[in-house]
Short mmCIF file of C-alpha atoms in Angstrom, two decimals:
data_model
loop_
_atom_site.label_atom_id
_atom_site.label_comp_id
_atom_site.label_asym_id
_atom_site.label_seq_id
_atom_site.Cartn_x
_atom_site.Cartn_y
_atom_site.Cartn_z
CA ASN A 1 -7.07 -2.52 -39.76
CA LEU A 2 -5.63 -0.82 -37.11
CA GLN A 3 -5.58 -3.07 -34.32
CA PRO A 4 -6.48 -0.73 -31.53
CA SER A 5 -3.40 -1.17 -28.23
CA CYS A 6 -6.60 -2.58 -26.09
CA TYR A 7 -7.19 -5.69 -28.30
CA PRO A 8 -4.40 -8.36 -27.34
CA THR A 9 -2.87 -9.34 -30.11
CA ARG A 10 -2.69 -13.23 -31.26
CA GLU A 11 0.57 -13.30 -29.79
CA ARG A 12 -0.03 -11.98 -26.83
CA ARG A 13 -3.20 -14.19 -26.24
CA ASP A 14 -0.80 -16.90 -26.94
CA LYS A 15 1.92 -16.06 -24.13
CA ALA A 16 -0.70 -15.25 -21.59
CA ARG A 17 -2.53 -19.02 -22.02
CA ARG A 18 1.54 -19.80 -21.40
CA ILE A 19 1.39 -18.41 -18.22
CA MET A 20 0.00 -20.21 -15.62
CA ARG A 21 -2.23 -17.99 -13.52
CA PRO A 22 -3.13 -19.58 -10.27
CA ILE A 23 -6.44 -19.33 -8.24
CA LEU A 24 -5.68 -17.12 -4.92
CA MET A 25 -8.25 -18.55 -2.20
CA LYS A 26 -8.42 -16.27 0.59
CA GLY A 27 -10.79 -17.71 3.38
CA HIS A 28 -8.02 -18.07 6.17
CA GLU A 29 -6.93 -15.89 9.09
CA ARG A 30 -4.30 -17.80 9.92
CA PRO A 31 -1.03 -20.14 8.30
CA LEU A 32 -2.32 -23.66 6.33
CA THR A 33 -1.26 -26.37 7.96
CA PHE A 34 -2.01 -28.73 5.13
CA LEU A 35 -4.39 -29.99 2.13
CA LYS A 36 -6.12 -32.36 0.93
CA TYR A 37 -8.24 -33.83 -2.34
CA ASN A 38 -11.13 -36.22 -2.06
CA ARG A 39 -10.87 -39.45 -4.21
CA ASP A 40 -12.60 -37.58 -7.20
CA GLY A 41 -10.57 -34.33 -7.46
CA ASP A 42 -13.47 -31.72 -7.22
CA LEU A 43 -13.77 -30.66 -3.58
CA LEU A 44 -10.19 -29.05 -2.02
CA PHE A 45 -10.13 -29.42 2.24
CA SER A 46 -7.50 -26.76 4.02
CA CYS A 47 -6.83 -26.41 7.65
CA ALA A 48 -5.01 -24.22 9.09
CA LYS A 49 -4.10 -22.48 12.24
CA ASP A 50 -7.59 -20.58 12.64
CA HIS A 51 -9.54 -23.22 13.49
CA ASN A 52 -11.81 -23.59 10.80
CA PRO A 53 -11.45 -26.70 8.39
CA THR A 54 -12.47 -25.28 4.90
CA VAL A 55 -14.07 -26.72 1.46
CA TRP A 56 -13.42 -25.29 -1.76
CA TYR A 57 -14.37 -26.19 -5.24
CA ALA A 58 -10.98 -27.74 -6.83
CA ASP A 59 -12.30 -26.18 -9.92
CA ASN A 60 -12.89 -22.51 -9.41
CA GLY A 61 -11.52 -22.34 -5.48
CA GLU A 62 -15.60 -21.07 -5.05
CA ARG A 63 -15.48 -21.51 -0.82
CA LEU A 64 -18.32 -24.18 -0.29
CA GLY A 65 -18.28 -24.44 3.50
CA THR A 66 -16.37 -24.33 6.64
CA TYR A 67 -16.33 -26.72 9.55
CA ARG A 68 -17.09 -25.18 13.03
CA GLY A 69 -16.04 -26.28 16.30
CA HIS A 70 -12.47 -26.56 16.85
CA ASN A 71 -10.98 -24.56 19.50
CA GLY A 72 -7.28 -24.56 18.38
CA ALA A 73 -5.18 -24.82 15.08
CA VAL A 74 -6.52 -27.62 13.14
CA TRP A 75 -3.08 -29.86 11.57
CA CYS A 76 -4.45 -32.41 9.48
CA CYS A 77 -6.73 -33.33 7.58
CA ASP A 78 -8.24 -36.95 5.26
CA VAL A 79 -11.63 -37.70 3.08
CA SER A 80 -13.11 -41.11 3.30
CA ARG A 81 -13.38 -42.23 -0.67
CA ASP A 82 -16.83 -41.19 -1.34
CA SER A 83 -16.39 -37.79 0.04
CA GLY A 84 -18.84 -38.50 2.32
CA ARG A 85 -16.98 -38.18 5.37
CA LEU A 86 -14.16 -35.47 7.02
CA ILE A 87 -11.69 -36.66 9.78
CA THR A 88 -9.73 -33.42 11.53
CA GLY A 89 -6.93 -33.33 14.36
CA SER A 90 -6.15 -30.48 16.20
CA ALA A 91 -3.98 -28.71 18.85
CA ASP A 92 -7.58 -28.92 21.07
CA GLN A 93 -6.88 -32.32 22.14
CA THR A 94 -9.32 -33.79 19.29
CA ALA A 95 -10.21 -35.57 16.33
CA LYS A 96 -13.16 -34.82 15.06
CA LEU A 97 -15.41 -36.30 12.49
CA TRP A 98 -18.15 -34.33 10.01
CA ASP A 99 -20.79 -34.96 7.48
CA VAL A 100 -19.04 -33.59 4.22
CA GLN A 101 -21.86 -32.30 2.92
CA SER A 102 -23.62 -30.45 5.59
CA GLY A 103 -20.83 -29.94 7.87
CA GLN A 104 -22.05 -30.91 10.36
CA GLN A 105 -20.10 -32.77 13.56
CA LEU A 106 -20.80 -36.54 13.97
CA PHE A 107 -18.20 -37.56 16.47
CA THR A 108 -15.35 -35.95 18.36
CA PHE A 109 -12.52 -38.50 20.09
CA ASN A 110 -10.91 -36.99 22.99
CA PHE A 111 -6.97 -37.20 23.82
CA ASP A 112 -4.59 -35.76 26.55
CA SER A 113 -2.80 -34.08 24.05
CA PRO A 114 -3.33 -32.49 20.63
CA ALA A 115 -3.95 -34.60 17.96
CA ARG A 116 -1.48 -33.78 14.64
CA SER A 117 -2.14 -36.25 11.88
CA VAL A 118 -5.00 -38.39 10.71
CA ASP A 119 -5.68 -41.00 7.80
CA PHE A 120 -8.67 -43.17 6.45
CA SER A 121 -7.74 -46.61 5.84
CA VAL A 122 -8.48 -48.54 2.48
CA GLY A 123 -11.80 -49.04 3.26
CA ASP A 124 -12.53 -46.01 5.57
CA LYS A 125 -13.74 -48.42 8.40
CA LEU A 126 -10.75 -47.53 10.36
CA ALA A 127 -8.35 -44.28 11.06
CA VAL A 128 -5.01 -43.67 12.76
CA ILE A 129 -4.64 -40.78 14.70
CA THR A 130 -1.08 -39.50 16.16
CA THR A 131 -0.79 -37.82 19.23
CA ASP A 132 1.99 -34.97 20.95
CA PRO A 133 4.13 -35.57 23.19
CA PHE A 134 2.21 -33.10 26.19
CA MET A 135 3.45 -32.81 29.95
CA GLU A 136 4.22 -35.97 30.88
CA LEU A 137 3.00 -38.25 28.10
CA THR A 138 5.15 -39.67 25.22
CA SER A 139 3.72 -39.62 21.99
CA ALA A 140 1.04 -42.13 20.30
CA ILE A 141 -0.51 -43.86 17.31
CA HIS A 142 -4.26 -44.78 17.33
CA VAL A 143 -6.37 -46.85 15.58
CA LYS A 144 -9.95 -46.40 15.70
CA ARG A 145 -12.97 -48.11 14.03
CA ILE A 146 -14.61 -45.59 12.17
CA ALA A 147 -18.82 -46.77 12.29
CA LYS A 148 -21.11 -47.19 8.92
CA ASP A 149 -23.50 -45.58 11.21
CA PRO A 150 -22.42 -42.25 13.48
CA ALA A 151 -24.39 -43.58 15.92
CA ASP A 152 -22.99 -46.56 16.72
CA GLN A 153 -19.04 -44.92 16.70
CA SER A 154 -16.52 -45.25 20.13
CA GLY A 155 -14.25 -43.37 21.23
CA GLU A 156 -12.14 -46.65 22.04
CA SER A 157 -8.97 -47.42 20.80
CA LEU A 158 -8.49 -50.83 19.00
CA LEU A 159 -4.36 -50.11 19.25
CA VAL A 160 -2.40 -47.63 20.81
CA ILE A 161 1.48 -47.80 19.88
CA LYS A 162 3.37 -45.51 21.89
CA GLY A 163 5.60 -43.52 20.06
CA PRO A 164 9.30 -42.63 19.82
CA GLN A 165 10.52 -39.59 21.30
CA GLY A 166 9.44 -35.91 19.97
CA ARG A 167 6.70 -35.50 18.31
CA ILE A 168 5.00 -38.05 15.37
CA ASN A 169 4.34 -35.49 12.67
CA ARG A 170 2.50 -37.44 9.85
CA ALA A 171 1.38 -41.64 10.02
CA ILE A 172 -0.15 -42.97 7.46
CA TRP A 173 -1.70 -46.59 6.74
CA GLY A 174 0.84 -49.04 4.30
CA PRO A 175 -1.07 -51.52 2.14
CA LEU A 176 -3.56 -53.27 2.46
CA ASN A 177 -3.73 -51.37 5.78
CA ARG A 178 -1.24 -53.86 7.30
CA THR A 179 1.11 -51.52 8.44
CA ILE A 180 0.82 -48.08 9.75
CA ILE A 181 3.53 -46.33 8.43
CA SER A 182 4.83 -43.01 10.82
CA ALA A 183 8.34 -40.21 10.98
CA GLY A 184 8.49 -36.99 13.10
CA GLU A 185 11.03 -34.98 14.85
CA ASP A 186 13.29 -37.73 15.56
CA SER A 187 14.47 -37.73 11.98
CA ILE A 188 13.62 -42.18 11.56
CA VAL A 189 10.71 -43.19 9.60
CA ARG A 190 9.19 -46.29 10.98
CA ILE A 191 6.65 -48.73 9.67
CA TRP A 192 4.32 -50.80 12.44
CA ASP A 193 2.42 -53.77 12.02
CA SER A 194 -1.51 -52.50 12.66
CA GLU A 195 -2.46 -55.99 14.03
CA THR A 196 -0.07 -55.58 17.20
CA GLY A 197 1.44 -52.99 16.95
CA LYS A 198 5.02 -54.22 16.60
CA LEU A 199 7.94 -52.02 15.26
CA LEU A 200 9.04 -54.00 12.12
CA LYS A 201 10.99 -51.28 10.23
CA GLU A 202 13.47 -48.75 11.07
CA SER A 203 15.22 -46.20 8.23
CA ASP A 204 18.58 -46.12 8.42
CA LYS A 205 20.24 -43.86 10.16
CA GLU A 206 23.18 -43.33 7.62
CA SER A 207 21.40 -43.08 4.50
CA GLY A 208 17.72 -41.80 5.81
CA HIS A 209 17.11 -37.75 7.07
CA LYS A 210 19.13 -36.15 9.83
CA LYS A 211 16.99 -33.40 11.30
CA ALA A 212 13.04 -33.67 11.96
CA VAL A 213 10.29 -35.28 9.38
CA THR A 214 7.85 -32.65 7.84
CA SER A 215 5.85 -34.25 5.86
CA LEU A 216 4.66 -37.74 4.17
CA ALA A 217 3.33 -38.42 1.45
CA LYS A 218 1.99 -41.98 -0.38
CA SER A 219 2.50 -42.99 -3.71
CA THR A 220 -1.39 -43.09 -5.68
CA ASP A 221 -0.92 -47.26 -5.91
CA GLY A 222 0.79 -47.06 -2.56
CA THR A 223 3.96 -49.01 -3.30
CA HIS A 224 6.81 -46.04 -2.12
CA PHE A 225 6.36 -42.90 0.20
CA LEU A 226 8.01 -39.65 0.57
CA THR A 227 8.89 -37.55 3.36
CA GLY A 228 10.13 -34.08 3.50
CA SER A 229 12.32 -32.96 6.26
CA LEU A 230 13.71 -30.07 7.74
CA ASP A 231 17.37 -31.87 6.71
CA LYS A 232 16.73 -29.46 2.89
CA SER A 233 15.77 -32.66 1.72
CA ALA A 234 13.46 -35.09 0.06
CA LYS A 235 13.61 -38.69 -0.18
CA ILE A 236 11.33 -41.46 -1.58
CA TRP A 237 11.06 -44.26 0.18
CA ASP A 238 10.10 -48.38 -0.66
CA SER A 239 6.21 -49.13 1.43
CA ARG A 240 7.47 -52.49 2.16
CA THR A 241 10.90 -52.72 2.97
CA LEU A 242 11.29 -49.52 3.71
CA SER A 243 14.54 -49.35 1.30
CA LEU A 244 15.60 -45.84 0.01
CA ILE A 245 14.62 -45.25 -3.70
CA LYS A 246 15.64 -41.36 -4.11
CA THR A 247 16.61 -38.44 -2.69
CA TYR A 248 16.37 -34.76 -3.70
CA VAL A 249 18.52 -31.92 -2.02
CA THR A 250 17.27 -28.12 -2.37
CA GLU A 251 18.64 -25.17 -0.21
CA ARG A 252 16.00 -25.01 1.89
CA PRO A 253 14.11 -26.89 5.18
CA VAL A 254 11.32 -28.90 2.95
CA ASN A 255 7.41 -28.67 5.02
CA ALA A 256 6.01 -30.06 2.87
CA VAL A 257 5.96 -32.65 -0.34
CA ALA A 258 3.96 -34.09 -3.26
CA MET A 259 4.23 -36.00 -5.70
CA SER A 260 2.45 -36.00 -9.08
CA PRO A 261 0.16 -39.10 -9.74
CA LEU A 262 0.43 -38.21 -13.81
CA LEU A 263 4.23 -37.53 -14.56
CA ASP A 264 7.41 -38.54 -12.96
CA HIS A 265 7.50 -34.92 -11.32
CA VAL A 266 8.21 -34.70 -7.55
CA VAL A 267 7.29 -31.16 -5.65
CA LEU A 268 8.55 -29.85 -2.49
CA GLY A 269 7.43 -26.67 -0.51
CA GLY A 270 9.12 -25.25 1.73
CA GLY A 271 11.35 -22.27 3.38
CA GLN A 272 12.95 -20.78 6.44
CA ASP A 273 10.84 -21.02 9.81
CA ALA A 274 8.46 -18.11 9.91
CA SER A 275 10.67 -16.21 12.88
CA ALA A 276 13.58 -16.17 10.52
CA VAL A 277 12.07 -14.82 7.41
CA THR A 278 12.71 -11.38 5.77
CA THR A 279 10.64 -9.06 3.43
CA THR A 280 13.27 -9.32 0.71
CA ASP A 281 13.16 -13.59 0.76
CA HIS A 282 9.98 -14.01 -1.09
CA ARG A 283 11.83 -12.21 -4.20
CA ALA A 284 14.35 -13.68 -3.19
CA GLY A 285 12.73 -17.46 -4.53
CA LYS A 286 12.70 -18.28 -1.18
CA PHE A 287 9.02 -19.81 -1.48
CA GLU A 288 8.56 -21.51 -4.06
CA ALA A 289 7.67 -24.45 -5.06
CA LYS A 290 10.10 -26.91 -6.63
CA PHE A 291 9.84 -29.29 -9.00
CA TYR A 292 11.52 -32.35 -9.45
CA ASP A 293 12.08 -34.95 -11.98
CA LYS A 294 10.44 -38.38 -9.84
CA ILE A 295 13.69 -40.74 -11.77
CA LEU A 296 16.65 -38.02 -12.26
CA GLN A 297 16.42 -36.58 -8.99
CA GLU A 298 16.49 -32.65 -11.05
CA GLU A 299 15.42 -29.67 -10.38
CA ILE A 300 12.98 -28.94 -13.70
CA GLY A 301 10.90 -25.75 -12.61
CA GLY A 302 9.54 -23.66 -9.78
CA VAL A 303 6.64 -22.00 -9.20
CA LYS A 304 6.97 -18.76 -7.04
CA GLY A 305 3.99 -16.39 -5.31
CA HIS A 306 3.91 -17.52 -1.53
CA PHE A 307 5.27 -14.34 0.49
CA GLY A 308 5.76 -16.76 3.37
CA PRO A 309 6.83 -20.73 4.08
CA ILE A 310 4.93 -23.08 1.22
CA ASN A 311 3.51 -25.53 4.79
CA ALA A 312 1.22 -27.68 2.66
CA LEU A 313 1.36 -29.34 -1.03
CA ALA A 314 -1.22 -30.88 -2.79
CA PHE A 315 -2.00 -32.41 -6.45
CA ASN A 316 -5.02 -32.66 -7.92
CA PRO A 317 -5.82 -36.68 -8.54
CA ASP A 318 -6.44 -36.24 -12.04
CA GLY A 319 -2.51 -34.56 -12.20
CA LYS A 320 -3.91 -31.33 -14.03
CA SER A 321 -3.67 -29.21 -11.37
CA PHE A 322 -1.74 -28.86 -7.98
CA SER A 323 -2.60 -26.32 -5.01
CA SER A 324 0.05 -24.96 -1.82
CA GLY A 325 -0.77 -23.28 1.65
CA GLY A 326 1.60 -21.36 3.18
CA GLU A 327 2.22 -19.11 6.01
CA ASP A 328 0.90 -16.23 4.87
CA GLY A 329 -2.58 -17.95 5.17
CA TYR A 330 -3.26 -18.27 1.01
CA VAL A 331 -4.49 -21.17 -0.55
CA ARG A 332 -2.36 -21.19 -4.13
CA LEU A 333 -4.66 -23.06 -7.03
CA HIS A 334 -2.54 -23.84 -9.97
CA HIS A 335 -4.27 -25.16 -13.24
CA PHE A 336 -1.75 -26.61 -15.05
CA ASP A 337 -1.07 -25.63 -18.80
CA GLN A 338 -0.18 -27.55 -21.47
CA GLU A 339 3.59 -26.57 -21.82
CA TYR A 340 3.94 -28.37 -18.73
CA PHE A 341 2.70 -31.75 -19.61
CA ASN A 342 5.39 -31.82 -22.55
CA ILE A 343 8.46 -30.82 -19.98
CA LYS A 344 11.35 -32.84 -21.30
CA ILE A 345 14.51 -33.09 -19.07
#
């Protein structure tokens, strides 16, 4: 009846199951910049400074392919609702449309400055693309029509909104595509009319962010959105009124934010600028993905693992897994164990 030590006891097996083991995905040579799941949650798209957006199976982290064609860091991506098209924005002053399955380039939008942020509208008939300030140019928000047939695609902008001072880090569509929500280096969140380009609302300087807004994530139903900032906080805002709903305070700059589609959880990732990082920081837990109770605004846990600041976070649409991308070039895919769903404050 001796039980050899190489066979785990039931107790050990149960304990192992309780430990959420991440899947490490190494497909990028440079730091990660952005992560995006498709609507079905079976594919994960990653962008990095190495020019090559990559697609993975979201279940087991198997690499499916790479989209080759950019000549600069890729800052952002979005995928159409039917998972047919991918759009990417890059430092090479282009945004590209791709066929998700074949990896073929369908169209290139050319700009006079780096393309920082991309977002498909609901229905995928429009895309919003932001461009960085460059030389004499200010930042700008461009609205492009997305043709059903790539042969009919045009590079013309339906609308160009000349942006505020500094870089716009993220711009997304508001409810029913009627507005565009933008935020960036000047710390102010803005809502624009997507037809006229008129500025409708600005976040209040008193209650708003005090430093650059790095990231912006929409709730599943589009009624509210989450911003992360270098001022070491994240905030939830109403998508229509831009009233501040919640604030989450952490002890480091926030580079990435995500909201669970299943539970009332918010996850923040960040860390210092790469130049300020010491080798001991990861042991001190500086590069954790921090989980907060969305309603109570209290920290409920953290997931360690990255050896550098976290630059990208995304929740699977089913809420059962999330992924993080770091300055270390790794994507870490975490499938939640049962204990996570039983967390009580």
